[in-house]
C-alpha cells in the first residue's frame, strides 16, 4: 500500500434535477449516470470510481430525495437515505439561490440525523453572478454546520479540482477498493438500458417519462457487432402510441440517438432493436420493479 494513500466513499444527495449525475460524470471524465432536464432521472444507486495518485474516491450517486408517490418513489427515497449512513462524506448539491424551500429543509432534517461530514456543493455557479453565490453561501451557513462549502459548475468543470481535494481530506487512509482502470460497478447491460431510457426522456413529452423502464432482452456480440434487443415498458396504451410515434418515427429517433451513445460506450458497432410494451402500474408492483432491475437488496 502506498504511504498516505486515502480511499473511501462519498455520496451525492440533493433534490431532483440539481445536477448530481452531471457532476459525477464530469468528475470521473466519462458518462455513466444518465442526465436529463426532467427530475428523478436516476433510479438506482450508481457507484463510480475516481482514482488519483493521492487517493481513490468511490462516488455513490443516488436518486433525488423527494416525497414518494408510489412504490418506485419509496424505493428511490429509501436508497438515498440509506446511502447517507454508509459513507465517509456526504455532498449535498444545491442551486445558487438564497431561497431555502421545503425540499431543501426536508433534506436538512435528514442530514441532522447523521454524523457523516456534510460538504455543501453549490452547483451551476456559471449561471449567476459571484455576489449571488456569496449570498447563497451565507444563507445556508446560518441553517447548518457544514464541514465545507464548495461552489462549482458541473457543466464547465469550474472549481471541481477544489471539490476533489476537499473530499479526499475527509476520507480515511487505506488501500484502493478498485483497480486503476475501474470506472463503475454497473453491469454493461444496465448502462445500456439506462442510455436507452435517457434518450426516451430527451425525446418524449413531460408526462410519460416517469412511467418508463427499459428491459434488455438480448445482448450478444457477433462478428464484432453488439446485437441488442430491448423493450421500452410504459404504463398506458396511449403512451405506447406516443413512444412509437407516427409510422414508428419516435421509436426510430430514440433508437438511433441511443445507438450512438451505446457505440461510444462499448467501443464497437451496435445493432439496436426496440419494442414497446404496456405494463399497467408497474411502479406499484414489487414483482415488476424487480424485473426491471429495481431490487430492495441494494438498500
Short mmCIF file of C-alpha atoms in Angstrom, two decimals:
data_model
loop_
_atom_site.label_atom_id
_atom_site.label_comp_id
_atom_site.label_asym_id
_atom_site.label_seq_id
_atom_site.Cartn_x
_atom_site.Cartn_y
_atom_site.Cartn_z
CA UNK A 1 0.00 0.00 0.00
CA UNK A 2 1.21 3.50 -0.86
CA UNK A 3 2.11 5.73 2.09
CA UNK A 4 -0.54 8.33 2.95
CA UNK A 5 -2.99 6.90 0.39
CA UNK A 6 -6.64 7.67 1.01
CA UNK A 7 -9.71 5.73 -0.11
CA UNK A 8 -13.34 5.96 0.78
CA UNK A 9 -16.93 6.63 -0.21
CA UNK A 10 -18.71 9.91 -0.94
CA UNK A 11 -22.40 10.17 -1.71
CA UNK A 12 -24.12 12.83 -3.79
CA UNK A 13 -27.50 13.90 -2.47
CA UNK A 14 -29.90 16.68 -3.30
CA UNK A 15 -33.28 17.47 -4.68
CA UNK A 16 -34.09 16.05 -8.13
CA UNK A 17 -32.55 17.98 -11.02
CA UNK A 18 -29.74 19.84 -9.21
CA UNK A 19 -27.07 18.22 -11.40
CA UNK A 20 -25.82 15.25 -9.33
CA UNK A 21 -25.34 12.92 -12.30
CA UNK A 22 -23.80 15.68 -14.44
CA UNK A 23 -21.28 16.41 -11.68
CA UNK A 24 -20.41 12.75 -11.18
CA UNK A 25 -19.94 12.20 -14.92
CA UNK A 26 -17.66 15.27 -15.08
CA UNK A 27 -15.52 14.22 -12.10
CA UNK A 28 -14.81 10.74 -13.46
CA UNK A 29 -14.45 12.00 -17.03
CA UNK A 30 -16.93 9.58 -18.55
CA UNK A 31 -20.67 9.25 -18.87
CA UNK A 32 -22.05 6.59 -16.54
CA UNK A 33 -25.14 8.17 -14.98
CA UNK A 34 -27.84 9.35 -17.35
CA UNK A 35 -28.75 13.01 -17.32
CA UNK A 36 -31.96 14.80 -18.25
CA UNK A 37 -33.70 18.07 -17.54
CA UNK A 38 -36.56 16.04 -16.09
CA UNK A 39 -36.45 15.36 -12.33
CA UNK A 40 -35.92 11.91 -10.76
CA UNK A 41 -33.85 10.63 -13.67
CA UNK A 42 -31.54 8.44 -11.58
CA UNK A 43 -33.36 5.43 -10.11
CA UNK A 44 -30.61 3.15 -8.88
CA UNK A 45 -27.65 3.65 -6.61
CA UNK A 46 -24.75 4.06 -9.03
CA UNK A 47 -21.14 3.65 -7.94
CA UNK A 48 -18.38 5.29 -9.92
CA UNK A 49 -14.69 5.42 -9.15
CA UNK A 50 -12.18 8.25 -9.38
CA UNK A 51 -8.56 7.12 -8.92
CA UNK A 52 -5.85 9.71 -8.33
CA UNK A 53 -2.17 9.29 -7.26
CA UNK A 54 -3.13 10.55 -3.77
CA UNK A 55 -6.34 8.57 -3.29
CA UNK A 56 -9.43 6.83 -4.61
CA UNK A 57 -12.97 8.21 -4.24
CA UNK A 58 -15.93 5.89 -4.78
CA UNK A 59 -18.92 8.07 -5.62
CA UNK A 60 -22.38 6.81 -4.80
CA UNK A 61 -24.92 8.67 -6.92
CA UNK A 62 -28.42 8.32 -5.54
CA UNK A 63 -31.93 9.22 -6.64
CA UNK A 64 -33.04 12.69 -5.53
CA UNK A 65 -34.71 12.93 -2.14
CA UNK A 66 -38.36 13.82 -2.71
CA UNK A 67 -41.84 12.96 -1.41
CA UNK A 68 -42.71 9.49 -2.74
CA UNK A 69 -45.93 8.93 -4.70
CA UNK A 70 -45.68 5.17 -5.36
CA UNK A 71 -43.56 2.10 -4.56
CA UNK A 72 -40.86 3.09 -7.05
CA UNK A 73 -40.74 6.53 -5.41
CA UNK A 74 -40.44 4.96 -1.93
CA UNK A 75 -37.66 2.68 -3.19
CA UNK A 76 -35.74 5.64 -4.63
CA UNK A 77 -36.04 7.74 -1.44
CA UNK A 78 -35.01 4.77 0.75
CA UNK A 79 -31.83 4.27 -1.27
CA UNK A 80 -30.97 7.95 -0.98
CA UNK A 81 -31.48 7.98 2.79
CA UNK A 82 -29.62 4.73 3.47
CA UNK A 83 -26.60 5.90 1.49
CA UNK A 84 -26.01 8.72 3.99
CA UNK A 85 -25.03 6.36 6.81
CA UNK A 86 -22.57 4.19 4.89
CA UNK A 87 -20.17 6.82 3.52
CA UNK A 88 -17.20 8.92 4.64
CA UNK A 89 -18.54 12.20 3.23
CA UNK A 90 -21.93 13.44 2.02
CA UNK A 91 -22.00 16.00 -0.79
CA UNK A 92 -25.23 17.98 -0.75
CA UNK A 93 -25.84 19.68 -4.09
CA UNK A 94 -27.95 22.84 -4.20
CA UNK A 95 -28.58 25.58 -6.74
CA UNK A 96 -27.17 29.09 -6.10
CA UNK A 97 -30.26 30.64 -4.53
CA UNK A 98 -30.90 32.25 -1.14
CA UNK A 99 -34.40 30.74 -1.08
CA UNK A 100 -34.27 27.56 1.01
CA UNK A 101 -37.51 25.79 0.15
CA UNK A 102 -39.45 22.89 1.66
CA UNK A 103 -37.44 20.34 -0.37
CA UNK A 104 -34.11 21.63 0.97
CA UNK A 105 -35.46 21.79 4.53
CA UNK A 106 -36.63 18.17 4.21
CA UNK A 107 -33.07 17.14 3.23
CA UNK A 108 -31.63 19.24 6.07
CA UNK A 109 -33.79 17.30 8.54
CA UNK A 110 -32.34 14.02 7.18
CA UNK A 111 -28.78 15.39 7.49
CA UNK A 112 -29.30 16.37 11.12
CA UNK A 113 -29.78 12.67 11.94
CA UNK A 114 -26.32 11.61 10.68
CA UNK A 115 -22.74 12.05 11.92
CA UNK A 116 -21.18 11.92 8.41
CA UNK A 117 -19.39 15.21 7.47
CA UNK A 118 -21.54 17.16 5.00
CA UNK A 119 -19.98 19.25 2.22
CA UNK A 120 -22.37 21.77 0.70
CA UNK A 121 -21.78 21.91 -3.06
CA UNK A 122 -23.34 24.95 -4.71
CA UNK A 123 -23.71 23.90 -8.35
CA UNK A 124 -24.47 25.93 -11.50
CA UNK A 125 -22.32 28.91 -10.46
CA UNK A 126 -21.78 29.62 -14.18
CA UNK A 127 -25.45 30.70 -14.34
CA UNK A 128 -25.29 33.52 -11.74
CA UNK A 129 -23.17 36.48 -10.62
CA UNK A 130 -20.45 35.96 -8.00
CA UNK A 131 -22.34 38.10 -5.44
CA UNK A 132 -25.33 35.74 -5.69
CA UNK A 133 -23.08 32.77 -4.87
CA UNK A 134 -21.77 34.59 -1.79
CA UNK A 135 -25.27 35.43 -0.50
CA UNK A 136 -26.27 31.79 -1.08
CA UNK A 137 -23.28 30.59 0.98
CA UNK A 138 -24.34 32.99 3.72
CA UNK A 139 -27.95 31.80 3.74
CA UNK A 140 -27.03 28.11 4.02
CA UNK A 141 -24.27 28.68 6.58
CA UNK A 142 -26.87 30.08 9.02
CA UNK A 143 -29.00 26.93 8.72
CA UNK A 144 -26.49 24.09 9.15
CA UNK A 145 -22.94 23.47 10.33
CA UNK A 146 -21.27 22.26 7.12
CA UNK A 147 -17.82 20.66 7.11
CA UNK A 148 -17.04 22.69 3.95
CA UNK A 149 -18.86 24.79 1.34
CA UNK A 150 -17.61 24.47 -2.25
CA UNK A 151 -19.17 26.36 -5.21
CA UNK A 152 -18.77 24.53 -8.57
CA UNK A 153 -20.08 24.26 -12.11
CA UNK A 154 -20.66 20.65 -13.13
CA UNK A 155 -21.17 21.79 -16.70
CA UNK A 156 -17.92 23.74 -17.19
CA UNK A 157 -15.88 21.95 -14.50
CA UNK A 158 -15.11 25.21 -12.67
CA UNK A 159 -13.70 24.56 -9.17
CA UNK A 160 -14.16 20.78 -9.41
CA UNK A 161 -10.47 20.19 -8.59
CA UNK A 162 -11.01 22.02 -5.29
CA UNK A 163 -14.02 19.76 -4.61
CA UNK A 164 -11.89 16.63 -5.16
CA UNK A 165 -9.24 18.00 -2.78
CA UNK A 166 -11.90 18.65 -0.12
CA UNK A 167 -13.44 15.17 -0.47
CA UNK A 168 -10.03 13.46 -0.13
CA UNK A 169 -9.47 15.41 3.07
CA UNK A 170 -12.39 13.56 4.72
CA UNK A 171 -11.50 10.05 3.53
CA UNK A 172 -9.65 7.59 5.76
CA UNK A 173 -6.17 6.30 4.91
CA UNK A 174 -6.31 2.90 3.26
CA UNK A 175 -5.77 0.81 0.10
CA UNK A 176 -7.68 1.10 -3.18
CA UNK A 177 -11.05 -0.64 -3.38
CA UNK A 178 -10.90 -0.93 -7.17
CA UNK A 179 -8.21 -1.24 -9.89
CA UNK A 180 -6.96 1.98 -11.52
CA UNK A 181 -8.98 1.39 -14.70
CA UNK A 182 -12.33 0.71 -12.99
CA UNK A 183 -14.82 3.49 -13.59
CA UNK A 184 -18.09 1.90 -12.43
CA UNK A 185 -19.56 -1.20 -10.80
CA UNK A 186 -22.59 -1.07 -13.10
CA UNK A 187 -23.05 -4.07 -15.42
CA UNK A 188 -22.85 -3.21 -19.14
CA UNK A 189 -26.47 -4.32 -19.71
CA UNK A 190 -27.69 -1.90 -17.06
CA UNK A 191 -25.78 1.04 -18.55
CA UNK A 192 -27.18 0.20 -21.99
CA UNK A 193 -30.74 0.07 -20.59
CA UNK A 194 -30.19 3.41 -18.86
CA UNK A 195 -28.79 5.04 -22.03
CA UNK A 196 -31.94 3.98 -23.93
CA UNK A 197 -34.10 5.36 -21.10
CA UNK A 198 -32.14 8.63 -21.20
CA UNK A 199 -32.85 9.07 -24.91
CA UNK A 200 -36.53 8.31 -24.31
CA UNK A 201 -36.56 11.01 -21.60
CA UNK A 202 -34.99 13.51 -24.00
CA UNK A 203 -37.34 12.74 -26.89
CA UNK A 204 -40.70 12.32 -25.16
CA UNK A 205 -43.29 14.61 -23.64
CA UNK A 206 -43.16 15.52 -19.94
CA UNK A 207 -45.95 13.30 -18.64
CA UNK A 208 -44.64 9.98 -19.96
CA UNK A 209 -41.02 9.50 -18.80
CA UNK A 210 -41.63 8.61 -15.14
CA UNK A 211 -43.65 5.62 -16.28
CA UNK A 212 -40.86 4.26 -18.48
CA UNK A 213 -38.50 1.37 -17.83
CA UNK A 214 -36.19 -0.42 -20.25
CA UNK A 215 -35.54 -4.16 -20.22
CA UNK A 216 -32.62 -5.66 -22.20
CA UNK A 217 -33.92 -8.91 -23.71
CA UNK A 218 -30.73 -9.91 -25.54
CA UNK A 219 -27.20 -8.58 -25.79
CA UNK A 220 -24.80 -10.66 -27.86
CA UNK A 221 -21.57 -9.94 -29.74
CA UNK A 222 -21.47 -11.41 -33.28
CA UNK A 223 -18.78 -10.57 -35.86
CA UNK A 224 -17.60 -7.51 -33.91
CA UNK A 225 -21.14 -6.08 -33.73
CA UNK A 226 -23.11 -5.97 -30.46
CA UNK A 227 -26.70 -7.07 -31.15
CA UNK A 228 -29.12 -5.63 -28.61
CA UNK A 229 -32.85 -6.32 -28.30
CA UNK A 230 -34.59 -4.09 -25.77
CA UNK A 231 -38.16 -3.39 -24.68
CA UNK A 232 -39.38 0.02 -23.57
CA UNK A 233 -42.02 -0.52 -20.88
CA UNK A 234 -44.77 2.07 -20.35
CA UNK A 235 -47.88 2.21 -18.17
CA UNK A 236 -50.66 3.12 -20.61
CA UNK A 237 -51.82 2.18 -24.11
CA UNK A 238 -51.96 5.88 -25.02
CA UNK A 239 -48.27 6.21 -24.01
CA UNK A 240 -47.35 3.28 -26.27
CA UNK A 241 -48.66 5.17 -29.30
CA UNK A 242 -46.69 8.30 -28.39
CA UNK A 243 -43.46 6.32 -27.83
CA UNK A 244 -43.80 4.56 -31.20
CA UNK A 245 -44.85 7.79 -32.96
CA UNK A 246 -46.26 8.33 -36.42
CA UNK A 247 -45.12 5.43 -38.62
CA UNK A 248 -42.60 4.48 -35.91
CA UNK A 249 -40.72 7.81 -36.19
CA UNK A 250 -40.35 8.46 -32.44
CA UNK A 251 -39.11 4.95 -31.62
CA UNK A 252 -36.66 5.23 -34.52
CA UNK A 253 -35.38 8.57 -33.15
CA UNK A 254 -34.93 7.10 -29.63
CA UNK A 255 -33.14 4.08 -31.11
CA UNK A 256 -30.73 5.99 -33.34
CA UNK A 257 -29.71 8.52 -30.64
CA UNK A 258 -29.30 5.69 -28.09
CA UNK A 259 -27.23 3.61 -30.53
CA UNK A 260 -24.77 6.49 -30.98
CA UNK A 261 -24.16 6.68 -27.18
CA UNK A 262 -24.04 2.88 -26.80
CA UNK A 263 -21.40 2.54 -29.54
CA UNK A 264 -19.32 5.26 -27.87
CA UNK A 265 -19.58 3.47 -24.51
CA UNK A 266 -18.91 -0.07 -25.82
CA UNK A 267 -16.27 0.98 -28.35
CA UNK A 268 -17.83 -1.14 -31.12
CA UNK A 269 -20.69 -1.09 -33.63
CA UNK A 270 -24.15 -1.85 -32.25
CA UNK A 271 -27.34 -3.15 -33.84
CA UNK A 272 -30.21 -1.99 -31.62
CA UNK A 273 -33.80 -3.21 -31.96
CA UNK A 274 -36.51 -1.66 -29.78
CA UNK A 275 -40.01 -2.82 -28.90
CA UNK A 276 -42.68 -1.14 -26.75
CA UNK A 277 -44.83 -2.98 -24.21
CA UNK A 278 -47.56 -1.81 -21.78
CA UNK A 279 -47.34 -2.97 -18.15
CA UNK A 280 -50.06 -1.12 -16.24
CA UNK A 281 -48.97 0.33 -12.85
CA UNK A 282 -45.58 -1.42 -12.89
CA UNK A 283 -44.21 1.22 -10.49
CA UNK A 284 -46.52 -0.14 -7.77
CA UNK A 285 -45.64 -3.80 -8.32
CA UNK A 286 -42.72 -5.30 -6.36
CA UNK A 287 -42.51 -8.16 -8.88
CA UNK A 288 -42.34 -5.92 -11.97
CA UNK A 289 -39.95 -3.46 -10.29
CA UNK A 290 -37.60 -6.38 -9.58
CA UNK A 291 -37.94 -7.48 -13.21
CA UNK A 292 -36.77 -4.06 -14.38
CA UNK A 293 -33.75 -4.00 -12.10
CA UNK A 294 -35.05 -2.12 -9.06
CA UNK A 295 -34.46 -4.50 -6.16
CA UNK A 296 -34.65 -3.94 -2.42
CA UNK A 297 -31.38 -5.88 -1.99
CA UNK A 298 -29.46 -2.68 -2.77
CA UNK A 299 -30.87 -0.90 0.24
#
